[in-house]
Amino acid sequence: MITAVVGANWGDEGKGKITDTLADQADIVVRFQGGANAGHTIVNKYGKFALHTVPSGAFHQNIMNIMGAGVAFDIEKFMNEIDTITSRGVPMPNILISDRAQVMMPYHVLFDTLEEARLAGKSFGSTKSGIAPFYSDKYAKIGWQLHEFYQDDDVLMEKINRVADIKDVLLVNLYHTDPIDRKGLLDWIKTQRERVRPYIGDVSLYLTEALKEGKKVLFEGQLGTMKDPDHGIYPMVTSSSPLAAFGAVSCGVAPYEIQKIVVVSKAYSSAVGAGEFVSEIFGHDAELLRNHGGDGGEYGATTGRPRRVGWYDCVASRYGCRVQGATDVAFTVVDDLGYLDEIPVCVGYDYKGETLKEFPVTSKLKDCKPVYKTFPGWKCDIRGIKKYEDLPEKCRDYIEFIEKEIGFPITMISNGPAREDIIYRESPLKK
């Protein structure tokens, strides 16, 4: 069977830690979408790591780590990341990369950077990792599937010329910069293809056979529901679907094989990048939460920039869990709220005098104000607690209220950064 670990909100929910924990019971871990524009922070016996492209199963020596066809595959960042973790004592991971995965090209990163600069104050908050130009080319059918790299020079050069003829018009006339170095691009392709040659294969066939053999597969999503290009806060979204269902598309397996969907939701809210964020807070309260939150503060694992923070949003989380198809909710960083005397929870949106309980379309969000219910804090450190019943009563009240509001079973509670800092819970909502 397949278990998917995905985000309920704006990303940064703590999926890396949950994936790393669940990987103990998996045979295969798959990254099925996105690229190097988001990071998963993992703390284990080797140290603290921020993975941007490599699947979180890389720290488990018996696991096959797969890159699906739906990823934005950045060869240089992927291989550099492998080199980095192995240089810190991690054994070389088992790797399989889909021969149908599309490659992040150097000009994708260039265009992303140039366009964000051109848009200035009206930019989309891109990490400048090339994601939007990459997916634009994919659907314009001028992208590069990995298998294409292994063709003769004349075939490669023909496509380079065809793509560069389009790109150079924009580079020269819109961005007023140099055209693509076509020979240099050919050399880059020939260098990069040798770095990944040993790891390429047919992911759809491999996974289909593995599932027939009863292997346990873990799909690892990036970002969260609010960043989905169809169901998120468009246009301030990513360019590939972070929904669990897309895992089947990316990997070429039957959707019914995804039998468990663990949706990760943080005990407060955070977001990197632009876009509507109803329960966002500012000033001193935001600074306190940002510096207490996460593992070493709420700062992007990829960019290092401060994350926007806010109180828990039941409206957004209920929607996020529903769209993902949650069978289980993993509730993370609960330990980071122990400093608070009171903890507000957003239970509705005030939209022009009307209280909304269901998440609206993006154009309405700018006029929404949070409706809060306030809970007393538990005012103590809960790290090290292993049993749910041993948590402070006020902490349990907070968790159980949120579970009832979102309507999905909270079965995992993270109360620390390490793999073992997980409390498993029997939820009354679990069927």
Short mmCIF file of C-alpha atoms in Angstrom, two decimals:
data_model
loop_
_atom_site.label_atom_id
_atom_site.label_comp_id
_atom_site.label_asym_id
_atom_site.label_seq_id
_atom_site.Cartn_x
_atom_site.Cartn_y
_atom_site.Cartn_z
CA MET A 1 0.00 0.00 0.00
CA ILE A 2 0.94 3.65 -0.36
CA THR A 3 0.94 6.18 2.45
CA ALA A 4 1.12 9.84 1.44
CA VAL A 5 2.49 12.56 3.72
CA VAL A 6 1.25 15.96 2.59
CA GLY A 7 0.60 19.44 3.98
CA ALA A 8 -2.72 20.91 5.07
CA ASN A 9 -1.75 24.55 4.89
CA TRP A 10 0.88 26.82 3.31
CA GLY A 11 3.81 24.41 3.59
CA ASP A 12 6.40 24.33 6.39
CA GLU A 13 4.11 22.15 8.50
CA GLY A 14 6.82 19.71 9.58
CA LYS A 15 6.35 17.07 6.87
CA GLY A 16 10.06 16.16 6.76
CA LYS A 17 10.05 15.01 10.36
CA ILE A 18 6.80 13.03 9.91
CA THR A 19 8.10 11.43 6.70
CA ASP A 20 11.39 10.57 8.36
CA THR A 21 9.48 8.98 11.26
CA LEU A 22 7.11 6.96 9.06
CA ALA A 23 9.99 5.88 6.81
CA ASP A 24 10.96 3.42 9.55
CA GLN A 25 8.10 1.24 8.33
CA ALA A 26 8.56 1.91 4.60
CA ASP A 27 10.49 0.16 1.86
CA ILE A 28 10.32 3.04 -0.62
CA VAL A 29 10.09 6.85 -0.22
CA VAL A 30 9.04 8.97 -3.21
CA ARG A 31 9.21 12.69 -3.92
CA PHE A 32 6.35 13.17 -6.37
CA GLN A 33 6.20 16.92 -7.11
CA GLY A 34 7.90 20.26 -6.77
CA GLY A 35 11.56 21.06 -6.84
CA ALA A 36 14.25 22.77 -4.79
CA ASN A 37 11.97 25.67 -3.82
CA ALA A 38 11.03 24.18 -0.44
CA GLY A 39 12.95 22.35 2.23
CA HIS A 40 12.30 19.55 4.69
CA THR A 41 14.14 19.84 7.98
CA ILE A 42 15.18 16.55 9.59
CA VAL A 43 16.96 15.92 12.88
CA ASN A 44 18.47 12.47 13.43
CA LYS A 45 21.57 10.72 14.79
CA TYR A 46 23.69 12.22 12.00
CA GLY A 47 22.69 15.79 12.85
CA LYS A 48 20.29 18.41 11.52
CA PHE A 49 19.64 18.50 7.76
CA ALA A 50 17.56 20.66 5.42
CA LEU A 51 16.70 18.53 2.38
CA HIS A 52 15.51 20.42 -0.69
CA THR A 53 15.39 17.74 -3.38
CA VAL A 54 16.48 14.38 -1.95
CA PRO A 55 13.64 12.25 -0.49
CA SER A 56 13.51 12.08 3.31
CA GLY A 57 14.18 8.33 3.23
CA ALA A 58 17.81 9.09 2.42
CA PHE A 59 18.81 8.47 6.04
CA HIS A 60 17.45 4.92 6.04
CA GLN A 61 19.85 2.48 4.40
CA ASN A 62 17.24 -0.14 3.46
CA ILE A 63 14.98 2.32 1.65
CA MET A 64 14.80 3.06 -2.08
CA ASN A 65 14.52 6.82 -2.63
CA ILE A 66 12.62 7.73 -5.78
CA MET A 67 12.15 10.92 -7.77
CA GLY A 68 8.85 10.73 -9.66
CA ALA A 69 8.09 12.08 -13.12
CA GLY A 70 6.19 15.05 -11.65
CA VAL A 71 9.18 16.65 -9.94
CA ALA A 72 11.18 19.61 -11.18
CA PHE A 73 14.47 17.74 -11.14
CA ASP A 74 17.46 19.96 -10.47
CA ILE A 75 20.43 17.68 -11.18
CA GLU A 76 23.08 19.94 -9.73
CA LYS A 77 21.24 20.60 -6.47
CA PHE A 78 20.25 16.94 -6.11
CA MET A 79 23.75 15.59 -6.55
CA ASN A 80 25.31 18.32 -4.43
CA GLU A 81 22.86 17.47 -1.67
CA ILE A 82 23.83 13.80 -1.87
CA ASP A 83 27.48 14.82 -1.62
CA THR A 84 26.72 17.02 1.40
CA ILE A 85 24.88 14.40 3.45
CA THR A 86 27.38 11.63 2.67
CA SER A 87 30.25 13.95 3.67
CA ARG A 88 28.61 14.13 7.12
CA GLY A 89 28.71 10.38 7.65
CA VAL A 90 25.40 9.35 6.11
CA PRO A 91 25.80 6.17 4.00
CA MET A 92 25.13 6.58 0.28
CA PRO A 93 21.33 6.32 -0.20
CA ASN A 94 19.64 4.02 -2.69
CA ILE A 95 18.31 6.22 -5.52
CA LEU A 96 16.00 5.78 -8.50
CA ILE A 97 15.14 8.74 -10.74
CA SER A 98 12.32 8.55 -13.26
CA ASP A 99 13.54 8.61 -16.85
CA ARG A 100 10.47 10.75 -17.52
CA ALA A 101 11.30 13.38 -14.89
CA GLN A 102 11.78 16.81 -16.39
CA VAL A 103 15.03 18.65 -15.78
CA MET A 104 15.45 22.09 -14.28
CA MET A 105 17.55 23.94 -16.85
CA PRO A 106 19.94 26.81 -16.02
CA TYR A 107 17.80 29.28 -17.96
CA HIS A 108 14.76 28.41 -15.82
CA VAL A 109 16.50 29.79 -12.73
CA LEU A 110 17.67 32.81 -14.74
CA PHE A 111 14.15 33.62 -15.97
CA ASP A 112 12.70 33.20 -12.47
CA THR A 113 15.21 35.68 -11.06
CA LEU A 114 14.77 38.19 -13.88
CA GLU A 115 10.97 38.09 -13.73
CA GLU A 116 10.81 38.57 -9.95
CA ALA A 117 13.08 41.60 -10.34
CA ARG A 118 10.93 42.97 -13.17
CA LEU A 119 7.72 42.59 -11.14
CA ALA A 120 9.35 44.23 -8.11
CA GLY A 121 6.63 45.00 -5.53
CA LYS A 122 4.06 42.93 -7.41
CA SER A 123 6.13 39.74 -7.46
CA PHE A 124 4.80 36.31 -6.45
CA GLY A 125 7.31 35.76 -3.65
CA SER A 126 9.25 33.18 -5.64
CA THR A 127 12.29 31.44 -4.14
CA LYS A 128 13.96 32.02 -7.53
CA SER A 129 14.54 28.29 -7.95
CA GLY A 130 13.16 28.28 -11.49
CA ILE A 131 9.89 26.54 -10.64
CA ALA A 132 7.36 28.67 -12.56
CA PRO A 133 9.45 28.92 -15.78
CA PHE A 134 10.15 25.17 -15.53
CA TYR A 135 6.48 24.18 -15.36
CA SER A 136 5.57 26.79 -17.99
CA ASP A 137 7.98 25.09 -20.40
CA LYS A 138 6.72 21.63 -19.42
CA TYR A 139 3.15 22.48 -20.43
CA ALA A 140 4.29 24.48 -23.45
CA LYS A 141 6.00 21.22 -24.48
CA ILE A 142 9.48 22.70 -24.69
CA GLY A 143 10.75 21.11 -21.47
CA TRP A 144 13.40 18.41 -21.24
CA GLN A 145 12.56 14.93 -20.00
CA LEU A 146 15.64 13.30 -18.53
CA HIS A 147 15.85 10.53 -21.14
CA GLU A 148 16.23 13.19 -23.85
CA PHE A 149 19.67 14.08 -22.52
CA TYR A 150 21.05 10.76 -23.81
CA GLN A 151 20.69 11.56 -27.52
CA ASP A 152 23.29 12.44 -30.14
CA ASP A 153 24.76 15.93 -30.17
CA ASP A 154 23.01 16.96 -33.38
CA VAL A 155 19.60 16.00 -31.94
CA LEU A 156 20.33 17.87 -28.71
CA MET A 157 21.56 20.92 -30.59
CA GLU A 158 18.43 21.01 -32.75
CA LYS A 159 16.24 21.23 -29.64
CA ILE A 160 18.56 23.73 -27.94
CA ASN A 161 18.27 26.00 -30.98
CA ARG A 162 14.49 25.64 -31.08
CA VAL A 163 14.13 26.55 -27.40
CA ALA A 164 16.77 29.29 -27.45
CA ASP A 165 15.11 31.01 -30.41
CA ILE A 166 12.08 31.56 -28.16
CA LYS A 167 13.97 32.39 -24.98
CA ASP A 168 16.39 34.83 -26.58
CA VAL A 169 13.55 37.11 -27.70
CA LEU A 170 12.61 37.64 -24.07
CA LEU A 171 16.14 37.74 -22.72
CA VAL A 172 17.29 40.40 -25.16
CA ASN A 173 14.15 42.51 -25.64
CA LEU A 174 12.29 42.24 -22.31
CA TYR A 175 15.05 41.67 -19.79
CA HIS A 176 17.85 43.40 -21.74
CA THR A 177 20.43 40.72 -21.01
CA ASP A 178 22.57 38.25 -22.94
CA PRO A 179 21.09 35.44 -25.08
CA ILE A 180 21.54 31.78 -24.17
CA ASP A 181 25.01 30.33 -24.72
CA ARG A 182 23.91 27.42 -26.91
CA LYS A 183 27.21 25.55 -27.04
CA GLY A 184 27.64 26.06 -23.31
CA LEU A 185 24.19 24.57 -22.73
CA LEU A 186 25.09 21.48 -24.76
CA ASP A 187 28.24 21.02 -22.68
CA TRP A 188 26.19 21.41 -19.49
CA ILE A 189 23.76 18.70 -20.60
CA LYS A 190 26.58 16.28 -21.41
CA THR A 191 28.21 16.88 -18.03
CA GLN A 192 25.03 16.54 -15.96
CA ARG A 193 23.76 13.41 -17.69
CA GLU A 194 26.81 11.47 -16.57
CA ARG A 195 26.26 12.44 -12.93
CA VAL A 196 22.81 10.83 -12.83
CA ARG A 197 23.20 8.04 -15.41
CA PRO A 198 23.56 5.25 -12.76
CA TYR A 199 20.27 6.17 -11.06
CA ILE A 200 17.80 6.43 -13.95
CA GLY A 201 14.97 3.94 -14.46
CA ASP A 202 11.28 3.25 -15.07
CA VAL A 203 9.62 4.40 -11.84
CA SER A 204 6.09 3.39 -12.85
CA LEU A 205 7.17 -0.19 -13.55
CA TYR A 206 9.34 -0.38 -10.43
CA LEU A 207 6.54 0.81 -8.13
CA THR A 208 3.90 -1.36 -9.77
CA GLU A 209 6.03 -4.46 -9.21
CA ALA A 210 6.90 -3.36 -5.67
CA LEU A 211 3.24 -2.96 -4.76
CA LYS A 212 2.48 -6.42 -6.15
CA GLU A 213 5.17 -7.76 -3.81
CA GLY A 214 3.52 -6.07 -0.83
CA LYS A 215 6.16 -3.38 -0.40
CA LYS A 216 5.25 -0.30 1.68
CA VAL A 217 5.58 2.96 -0.23
CA LEU A 218 5.67 6.46 1.25
CA PHE A 219 4.82 9.46 -0.95
CA GLU A 220 6.41 12.69 0.26
CA GLY A 221 4.68 15.91 -0.71
CA GLN A 222 6.08 19.42 -0.76
CA LEU A 223 4.33 22.59 0.43
CA GLY A 224 0.61 22.26 1.25
CA THR A 225 -2.98 22.59 0.05
CA MET A 226 -2.95 26.40 0.05
CA LYS A 227 -0.13 26.35 -2.51
CA ASP A 228 -1.96 24.08 -4.97
CA PRO A 229 -2.37 25.82 -8.37
CA ASP A 230 -6.05 24.82 -8.60
CA HIS A 231 -7.30 24.63 -5.01
CA GLY A 232 -4.90 27.02 -3.26
CA ILE A 233 -4.64 30.81 -2.94
CA TYR A 234 -4.07 31.35 -6.67
CA PRO A 235 -2.04 33.08 -8.05
CA MET A 236 0.25 33.03 -4.97
CA VAL A 237 0.77 29.31 -5.37
CA THR A 238 3.37 26.86 -6.57
CA SER A 239 3.32 25.38 -10.08
CA SER A 240 2.78 21.68 -9.34
CA SER A 241 0.06 20.02 -7.31
CA PRO A 242 1.01 19.23 -3.67
CA LEU A 243 -2.14 17.11 -3.30
CA ALA A 244 -1.80 13.43 -2.43
CA ALA A 245 -3.80 12.44 -5.50
CA PHE A 246 -1.10 13.85 -7.77
CA GLY A 247 1.30 11.25 -6.42
CA ALA A 248 -0.43 8.60 -8.50
CA VAL A 249 -0.15 10.79 -11.60
CA SER A 250 3.52 11.57 -11.03
CA CYS A 251 4.50 7.96 -10.41
CA GLY A 252 2.25 6.18 -12.91
CA VAL A 253 0.46 3.99 -10.36
CA ALA A 254 -3.22 3.37 -9.68
CA PRO A 255 -4.80 6.04 -7.44
CA TYR A 256 -6.52 3.39 -5.31
CA GLU A 257 -3.10 2.25 -4.12
CA ILE A 258 -2.95 5.40 -1.93
CA GLN A 259 -4.74 3.99 1.09
CA LYS A 260 -3.49 6.24 3.88
CA ILE A 261 -3.11 10.01 3.66
CA VAL A 262 -1.33 11.65 6.59
CA VAL A 263 -1.98 15.38 6.41
CA VAL A 264 0.45 17.44 8.45
CA SER A 265 -0.82 20.54 10.21
CA LYS A 266 1.19 22.78 12.51
CA ALA A 267 -0.16 23.74 15.98
CA TYR A 268 0.01 27.38 14.84
CA SER A 269 0.26 28.79 11.31
CA SER A 270 3.25 29.83 9.23
CA ALA A 271 3.97 30.62 5.61
CA VAL A 272 6.83 31.65 3.35
CA GLY A 273 6.13 33.95 0.43
CA ALA A 274 3.26 36.18 -0.58
CA GLY A 275 -0.46 35.46 -0.51
CA GLU A 276 -3.55 35.80 1.67
CA PHE A 277 -3.08 34.58 5.25
CA VAL A 278 -6.11 35.46 7.38
CA SER A 279 -4.78 34.49 10.84
CA GLU A 280 -1.39 36.17 10.35
CA ILE A 281 -0.07 38.18 13.30
CA PHE A 282 2.47 41.00 13.38
CA GLY A 283 4.76 42.94 15.66
CA HIS A 284 5.97 41.70 19.04
CA ASP A 285 3.61 38.70 19.20
CA ALA A 286 4.76 37.55 15.76
CA GLU A 287 8.41 37.92 16.68
CA LEU A 288 7.94 35.86 19.85
CA LEU A 289 6.10 33.09 18.00
CA ARG A 290 8.62 33.11 15.15
CA ASN A 291 11.57 32.73 17.51
CA HIS A 292 9.91 30.10 19.72
CA GLY A 293 8.63 28.13 16.74
CA GLY A 294 10.15 25.38 14.63
CA ASP A 295 13.58 24.03 15.49
CA GLY A 296 15.65 27.15 15.91
CA GLY A 297 12.97 29.55 14.76
CA GLU A 298 10.57 29.94 11.85
CA TYR A 299 12.94 30.61 8.98
CA GLY A 300 12.76 29.03 5.53
CA ALA A 301 14.79 25.82 5.16
CA THR A 302 15.59 26.80 1.56
CA THR A 303 15.72 30.60 1.67
CA GLY A 304 16.53 31.36 5.30
CA ARG A 305 14.02 34.20 5.17
CA PRO A 306 11.64 34.75 8.11
CA ARG A 307 8.36 32.91 7.82
CA ARG A 308 5.11 34.76 8.28
CA VAL A 309 3.37 33.41 11.39
CA GLY A 310 -0.13 33.38 12.85
CA TRP A 311 -2.52 31.49 15.07
CA TYR A 312 -4.01 28.13 14.13
CA ASP A 313 -6.61 28.48 11.38
CA CYS A 314 -9.39 25.89 11.61
CA VAL A 315 -11.11 27.20 8.47
CA ALA A 316 -8.04 26.78 6.27
CA SER A 317 -7.01 23.50 7.92
CA ARG A 318 -10.45 21.90 7.59
CA TYR A 319 -10.40 22.75 3.89
CA GLY A 320 -6.79 21.63 3.51
CA CYS A 321 -7.48 18.24 5.10
CA ARG A 322 -10.66 17.75 3.05
CA VAL A 323 -9.03 18.49 -0.29
CA GLN A 324 -6.10 16.21 0.56
CA GLY A 325 -8.46 13.40 1.63
CA ALA A 326 -6.96 13.04 5.11
CA THR A 327 -7.25 9.70 6.83
CA ASP A 328 -4.94 10.92 9.62
CA VAL A 329 -3.70 14.30 10.82
CA ALA A 330 -0.20 14.78 12.22
CA PHE A 331 -0.23 17.78 14.57
CA THR A 332 3.26 19.25 14.83
CA VAL A 333 5.36 21.62 16.98
CA VAL A 334 2.85 21.59 19.84
CA ASP A 335 5.81 21.96 22.22
CA ASP A 336 6.58 25.41 20.83
CA LEU A 337 3.42 26.92 22.34
CA GLY A 338 4.40 26.24 25.96
CA TYR A 339 5.46 29.86 26.58
CA LEU A 340 2.00 31.36 25.97
CA ASP A 341 -0.48 32.44 28.67
CA GLU A 342 -3.30 32.34 26.14
CA ILE A 343 -3.55 30.78 22.69
CA PRO A 344 -6.02 32.14 20.13
CA VAL A 345 -7.52 29.78 17.53
CA CYS A 346 -9.18 31.06 14.36
CA VAL A 347 -12.60 29.35 14.19
CA GLY A 348 -14.22 31.42 11.43
CA TYR A 349 -13.78 34.30 9.00
CA ASP A 350 -15.75 37.54 9.26
CA TYR A 351 -16.48 38.41 5.64
CA LYS A 352 -18.33 41.73 5.36
CA GLY A 353 -20.39 40.94 8.46
CA GLU A 354 -21.00 37.29 7.56
CA THR A 355 -19.21 34.52 9.47
CA LEU A 356 -17.68 31.94 7.14
CA LYS A 357 -16.84 28.45 8.41
CA GLU A 358 -15.75 27.10 5.02
CA PHE A 359 -12.69 28.35 3.17
CA PRO A 360 -13.66 30.82 0.41
CA VAL A 361 -12.17 31.57 -3.00
CA THR A 362 -9.04 33.72 -3.06
CA SER A 363 -10.73 36.95 -4.18
CA LYS A 364 -12.76 37.01 -0.94
CA LEU A 365 -9.84 36.37 1.42
CA LYS A 366 -8.54 39.96 1.42
CA ASP A 367 -11.81 41.06 3.04
CA CYS A 368 -11.82 38.28 5.65
CA LYS A 369 -10.96 38.92 9.29
CA PRO A 370 -10.23 36.12 11.77
CA VAL A 371 -12.80 35.15 14.39
CA TYR A 372 -10.92 33.83 17.42
CA LYS A 373 -11.64 31.57 20.35
CA THR A 374 -8.98 31.84 23.07
CA PHE A 375 -7.61 28.95 25.13
CA PRO A 376 -5.49 29.04 28.30
CA GLY A 377 -1.88 27.99 27.75
CA TRP A 378 -0.32 25.04 29.56
CA LYS A 379 2.82 27.00 30.48
CA CYS A 380 5.28 24.11 30.60
CA ASP A 381 7.71 22.10 28.48
CA ILE A 382 6.07 18.98 27.02
CA ARG A 383 9.13 17.57 25.25
CA GLY A 384 9.94 14.04 26.33
CA ILE A 385 6.32 13.05 26.99
CA LYS A 386 5.49 9.76 25.24
CA LYS A 387 1.84 9.14 26.14
CA TYR A 388 -1.08 11.35 25.17
CA GLU A 389 -2.70 11.08 28.57
CA ASP A 390 0.47 12.46 30.17
CA LEU A 391 0.15 15.77 28.32
CA PRO A 392 -1.17 18.67 30.42
CA GLU A 393 -4.97 18.84 30.43
CA LYS A 394 -4.97 22.29 28.82
CA CYS A 395 -2.78 20.98 26.00
CA ARG A 396 -5.16 18.08 25.42
CA ASP A 397 -8.11 20.49 25.45
CA TYR A 398 -6.40 22.55 22.73
CA ILE A 399 -5.74 19.49 20.55
CA GLU A 400 -9.21 17.99 21.01
CA PHE A 401 -10.96 21.28 20.24
CA ILE A 402 -9.03 21.66 17.00
CA GLU A 403 -9.71 18.05 16.05
CA LYS A 404 -13.44 18.59 16.53
CA GLU A 405 -13.37 21.85 14.55
CA ILE A 406 -11.50 20.46 11.54
CA GLY A 407 -13.38 17.14 11.63
CA PHE A 408 -10.39 14.89 10.90
CA PRO A 409 -8.61 12.51 13.33
CA ILE A 410 -5.42 13.78 14.96
CA THR A 411 -3.47 10.54 15.43
CA MET A 412 0.10 11.83 15.66
CA ILE A 413 1.38 14.67 17.84
CA SER A 414 4.92 15.98 17.45
CA ASN A 415 6.37 17.40 20.66
CA GLY A 416 10.00 17.87 19.63
CA PRO A 417 12.30 17.98 16.58
CA ALA A 418 13.75 14.44 16.75
CA ARG A 419 12.35 11.34 15.04
CA GLU A 420 11.34 9.79 18.37
CA ASP A 421 9.47 12.90 19.58
CA ILE A 422 6.08 11.60 18.46
CA ILE A 423 2.99 10.78 20.51
CA TYR A 424 0.57 8.34 18.87
CA ARG A 425 -3.09 8.78 19.78
CA GLU A 426 -6.32 6.86 19.36
CA SER A 427 -8.74 9.40 17.92
CA PRO A 428 -12.52 9.14 18.46
CA LEU A 429 -12.90 10.29 14.83
CA LYS A 430 -10.82 7.38 13.50
CA LYS A 431 -13.05 4.84 11.83
#
